[in-house]
């Protein structure tokens, strides 16, 4: 695509989205919910077309030799589509954060001042694979009165095109500007770079994808970016931990769903319990299919038990292993001298997502909570809880690992901002 | 400076600041206030050295032929330094937002979940000219448990060096890591670019300076940036405005302090009152030293009154004039057909800082407040109110014109984030 064409396309996308955002900002909660209902109905009505389009993506994926795991992520079948549509009902049921006024004050000058929650405006979302994100993000954005520009993965281009078309038709049927939801369906990569510089029109960029995408956005975007979804998560087994109870929590954190961001990556074990605990936890996790990379001390402990060392898959940790988000059944294990060694390890290697301590000592628990600065810090619980649904947010836009605007699981409020409103009587300063 | 040296300098700055931030995060409110008191005392004690260093900056500035207005901005004399020190008492008196726990929930899983307000960590501040910013930002950051890396203008390098040194000595005297406050005193510009990429250590960048600095940070930073302080502010005189009362408000907005960001830049006047009002307001503002750029209709109205047209300084508006932050006694004036023309003008030309409507119509007032999306929107009040002090925040870190994290005047809370804390009982998902 020529540079000029790209620029014109981006200019159109941006200005259309902004224009649509003005209308969306003035819709009532009921109007927005009617819109979401219409979208759910339209998706149901057009199920066959949607599934057929997805089949094209799947055929293409098979032709291109994608792995079965990845193909499964792309797949939409009737039950999955139904679940996606059912999720819209959940979004309808959520309270609308928009329009709320708060922090009201009467100032000495006579001004009546308040803040009002308003939509951000235009949100750009760049995501990979799963076509459910298209519906998910579009509905969350509309619920909060925001326009969206979507850029999905090329692997689901056909599915996304049809999904977006159906959503836009539903908007039009209720006299809402269809440009409230726009899809960039041109696979040219320069469009992503262009989108990241469209600060005149776009208020926030949400990259939902791997490390590479996150870095690209952080480095190239002139628009505020919500980084997230990368979890290098730690669990520290303190000398005062109940070792028996700890085993289940660690197993839950590691194997319940190893491919997600809140799954456990590195286990830190206090030296005073290492000799007793490490063989037990390795034995248990091994039966669940886990392989290990451990520090020299871990290897020594395991090697001392020749039966165990012969069955489990244990490698010496390599440079960079502690900075890996494993997204699979590998677990790093390290013996630490003290709780502060564990905290230092976490500060150095964590992505700021979720960390936990297992201990019966209140003192140690508090110290860990105070000193570890990640989006979620747990005492005696699995890192797997870091999730919008679990945290009672009703929806999850993303899990932010940065500190500004929103941290951890992001609900609808993260798609809002506020403006200050002041009523005077021809008041001067 | 060689690239390698710069990289080593930045690495040291960043890692030292981060290290210091861990200590700061665990200080109690009283400890932080004691620290601020020690800084105030040390600045008082070292007043002579500080003023002497500033005199060096002033001599240099005169040698370099800086304008008297700019030299005045650089100047520290005894009363100004006293005022800066007195401001520290105000910061001490503010409530400490850190440590507050909120949004507590008991989840179905048995987890006790809450959010705790915590410092951001490390803040990088890039600013121009005024040496008061050095003390101001350092104390606000310390109050909220944040470490800062300061990069002041080269025009006040000597002042900033001494101020920073005195602050660091006060920190050391109370066993607080002096690297909580670090100054980049090397004028090499590549250090700024490097600072903007130091995302491993720095959590937020605050540029306090003009358009050029803001763009540089937006475009180059891989760290979240708080843009702000650029105000292209509008006042719309509706057909239902009380014209007599409007004159004072407009004069206040324009001339009370024309060099600041909340001063008025463009006056929009409804066509139905234009013929009556424009000559009156021009006459009045002219006596206060204001010059005008107007649309053709404004010129026609003024030209029809030959006496007025001979005395006032009125030019036809040029391309780009409506996108100017005047920072002086120039005022743009445009006649608009309807309130919606005014709103469109604001959407197109505003920097999202402060806008006002003057009207006696509730309907028009509400419409304007709903449709105009700037950080502060006023009915019947001067735009000059947009200010942390006026809004009861007690302090002002900056005035944000972006929508994420903080909008409008930023108080201490804007220097905080939160982390989610969860207590379980060896709880699995």
PDB file of N, CA, C and O in Angstrom, chain B residues 105-131:
ATOM      1  N   UNK B 105     -13.589  -6.141  49.413  1.00  0.00           N
ATOM      2  CA  UNK B 105     -14.636  -7.116  49.090  1.00  0.00           C
ATOM      3  C   UNK B 105     -14.273  -8.463  49.712  1.00  0.00           C
ATOM      4  O   UNK B 105     -13.102  -8.812  49.799  1.00  0.00           O
ATOM      5  N   UNK B 106     -15.298  -9.218  50.102  1.00  0.00           N
ATOM      6  CA  UNK B 106     -15.093 -10.618  50.435  1.00  0.00           C
ATOM      7  C   UNK B 106     -15.646 -11.405  49.257  1.00  0.00           C
ATOM      8  O   UNK B 106     -16.839 -11.343  48.964  1.00  0.00           O
ATOM      9  N   UNK B 107     -14.789 -12.113  48.557  1.00  0.00           N
ATOM     10  CA  UNK B 107     -15.224 -12.835  47.354  1.00  0.00           C
ATOM     11  C   UNK B 107     -15.791 -14.208  47.717  1.00  0.00           C
ATOM     12  O   UNK B 107     -15.495 -14.750  48.788  1.00  0.00           O
ATOM     13  N   UNK B 108     -16.589 -14.739  46.806  1.00  0.00           N
ATOM     14  CA  UNK B 108     -17.190 -16.067  47.011  1.00  0.00           C
ATOM     15  C   UNK B 108     -16.153 -17.140  47.307  1.00  0.00           C
ATOM     16  O   UNK B 108     -16.412 -18.097  48.029  1.00  0.00           O
ATOM     17  N   UNK B 109     -14.994 -16.971  46.735  1.00  0.00           N
ATOM     18  CA  UNK B 109     -13.932 -17.947  46.933  1.00  0.00           C
ATOM     19  C   UNK B 109     -13.342 -17.866  48.327  1.00  0.00           C
ATOM     20  O   UNK B 109     -12.488 -18.685  48.686  1.00  0.00           O
ATOM     21  N   UNK B 110     -13.751 -16.873  49.108  1.00  0.00           N
ATOM     22  CA  UNK B 110     -13.195 -16.705  50.445  1.00  0.00           C
ATOM     23  C   UNK B 110     -12.058 -15.698  50.485  1.00  0.00           C
ATOM     24  O   UNK B 110     -11.579 -15.343  51.564  1.00  0.00           O
ATOM     25  N   UNK B 111     -11.615 -15.248  49.333  1.00  0.00           N
ATOM     26  CA  UNK B 111     -10.536 -14.250  49.325  1.00  0.00           C
ATOM     27  C   UNK B 111     -11.053 -12.921  49.849  1.00  0.00           C
ATOM     28  O   UNK B 111     -12.153 -12.496  49.510  1.00  0.00           O
ATOM     29  N   UNK B 112     -10.225 -12.276  50.677  1.00  0.00           N
ATOM     30  CA  UNK B 112     -10.510 -10.892  51.071  1.00  0.00           C
ATOM     31  C   UNK B 112      -9.665  -9.996  50.174  1.00  0.00           C
ATOM     32  O   UNK B 112      -8.444 -10.019  50.229  1.00  0.00           O
ATOM     33  N   UNK B 113     -10.362  -9.216  49.358  1.00  0.00           N
ATOM     34  CA  UNK B 113      -9.683  -8.432  48.326  1.00  0.00           C
ATOM     35  C   UNK B 113      -9.817  -6.942  48.619  1.00  0.00           C
ATOM     36  O   UNK B 113     -10.878  -6.491  49.044  1.00  0.00           O
ATOM     37  N   UNK B 114      -8.748  -6.200  48.408  1.00  0.00           N
ATOM     38  CA  UNK B 114      -8.856  -4.735  48.510  1.00  0.00           C
ATOM     39  C   UNK B 114      -7.840  -4.110  47.568  1.00  0.00           C
ATOM     40  O   UNK B 114      -6.977  -4.794  47.018  1.00  0.00           O
ATOM     41  N   UNK B 115      -7.976  -2.819  47.388  1.00  0.00           N
ATOM     42  CA  UNK B 115      -6.957  -2.063  46.675  1.00  0.00           C
ATOM     43  C   UNK B 115      -6.242  -1.192  47.697  1.00  0.00           C
ATOM     44  O   UNK B 115      -6.883  -0.663  48.607  1.00  0.00           O
ATOM     45  N   UNK B 116      -4.952  -1.045  47.533  1.00  0.00           N
ATOM     46  CA  UNK B 116      -4.201  -0.154  48.410  1.00  0.00           C
ATOM     47  C   UNK B 116      -3.494   0.915  47.567  1.00  0.00           C
ATOM     48  O   UNK B 116      -2.821   0.585  46.587  1.00  0.00           O
ATOM     49  N   UNK B 117      -3.641   2.154  47.960  1.00  0.00           N
ATOM     50  CA  UNK B 117      -2.956   3.239  47.258  1.00  0.00           C
ATOM     51  C   UNK B 117      -1.458   3.171  47.556  1.00  0.00           C
ATOM     52  O   UNK B 117      -1.052   3.107  48.715  1.00  0.00           O
ATOM     53  N   UNK B 118      -0.662   3.134  46.517  1.00  0.00           N
ATOM     54  CA  UNK B 118       0.795   3.037  46.653  1.00  0.00           C
ATOM     55  C   UNK B 118       1.462   4.062  45.727  1.00  0.00           C
ATOM     56  O   UNK B 118       0.838   4.561  44.795  1.00  0.00           O
ATOM     57  N   UNK B 119       2.721   4.394  45.973  1.00  0.00           N
ATOM     58  CA  UNK B 119       3.417   5.337  45.086  1.00  0.00           C
ATOM     59  C   UNK B 119       3.554   4.750  43.684  1.00  0.00           C
ATOM     60  O   UNK B 119       3.534   3.529  43.501  1.00  0.00           O
ATOM     61  N   UNK B 120       3.722   5.631  42.704  1.00  0.00           N
ATOM     62  CA  UNK B 120       3.978   5.151  41.353  1.00  0.00           C
ATOM     63  C   UNK B 120       5.334   4.468  41.273  1.00  0.00           C
ATOM     64  O   UNK B 120       5.509   3.503  40.553  1.00  0.00           O
ATOM     65  N   UNK B 121       6.314   5.014  41.980  1.00  0.00           N
ATOM     66  CA  UNK B 121       7.661   4.440  41.954  1.00  0.00           C
ATOM     67  C   UNK B 121       8.681   5.506  41.618  1.00  0.00           C
ATOM     68  O   UNK B 121       9.156   6.220  42.500  1.00  0.00           O
ATOM     69  N   UNK B 122       8.992   5.631  40.337  1.00  0.00           N
ATOM     70  CA  UNK B 122       9.979   6.620  39.893  1.00  0.00           C
ATOM     71  C   UNK B 122       9.336   7.536  38.857  1.00  0.00           C
ATOM     72  O   UNK B 122       8.736   7.064  37.893  1.00  0.00           O
ATOM     73  N   UNK B 123       9.455   8.830  39.083  1.00  0.00           N
ATOM     74  CA  UNK B 123       8.861   9.811  38.178  1.00  0.00           C
ATOM     75  C   UNK B 123       9.968  10.638  37.544  1.00  0.00           C
ATOM     76  O   UNK B 123      10.855  11.131  38.243  1.00  0.00           O
ATOM     77  N   UNK B 124       9.929  10.767  36.244  1.00  0.00           N
ATOM     78  CA  UNK B 124      10.882  11.626  35.540  1.00  0.00           C
ATOM     79  C   UNK B 124      10.200  12.927  35.172  1.00  0.00           C
ATOM     80  O   UNK B 124       9.126  12.905  34.573  1.00  0.00           O
ATOM     81  N   UNK B 125      10.814  14.046  35.553  1.00  0.00           N
ATOM     82  CA  UNK B 125      10.201  15.339  35.261  1.00  0.00           C
ATOM     83  C   UNK B 125      11.165  16.178  34.431  1.00  0.00           C
ATOM     84  O   UNK B 125      12.324  16.352  34.808  1.00  0.00           O
ATOM     85  N   UNK B 126      10.683  16.635  33.302  1.00  0.00           N
ATOM     86  CA  UNK B 126      11.498  17.447  32.405  1.00  0.00           C
ATOM     87  C   UNK B 126      10.857  18.827  32.363  1.00  0.00           C
ATOM     88  O   UNK B 126       9.684  18.944  32.037  1.00  0.00           O
ATOM     89  N   UNK B 127      11.617  19.843  32.741  1.00  0.00           N
ATOM     90  CA  UNK B 127      10.997  21.162  32.852  1.00  0.00           C
ATOM     91  C   UNK B 127      11.930  22.248  32.376  1.00  0.00           C
ATOM     92  O   UNK B 127      13.127  22.027  32.183  1.00  0.00           O
ATOM     93  N   UNK B 128      11.335  23.408  32.193  1.00  0.00           N
ATOM     94  CA  UNK B 128      12.087  24.527  31.653  1.00  0.00           C
ATOM     95  C   UNK B 128      12.181  25.631  32.693  1.00  0.00           C
ATOM     96  O   UNK B 128      11.337  25.750  33.565  1.00  0.00           O
ATOM     97  N   UNK B 129      13.188  26.413  32.559  1.00  0.00           N
ATOM     98  CA  UNK B 129      13.338  27.659  33.324  1.00  0.00           C
ATOM     99  C   UNK B 129      13.142  27.556  34.835  1.00  0.00           C
ATOM    100  O   UNK B 129      13.988  27.022  35.527  1.00  0.00           O
ATOM    101  N   UNK B 130      12.004  28.012  35.346  1.00  0.00           N
ATOM    102  CA  UNK B 130      11.785  28.295  36.779  1.00  0.00           C
ATOM    103  C   UNK B 130      12.418  27.301  37.751  1.00  0.00           C
ATOM    104  O   UNK B 130      12.057  26.129  37.758  1.00  0.00           O
ATOM    105  N   UNK B 131      13.280  27.798  38.631  1.00  0.00           N
ATOM    106  CA  UNK B 131      13.929  26.894  39.588  1.00  0.00           C
ATOM    107  C   UNK B 131      12.993  26.441  40.712  1.00  0.00           C
ATOM    108  O   UNK B 131      13.283  25.458  41.390  1.00  0.00           O
TER     109      UNK B 131
END
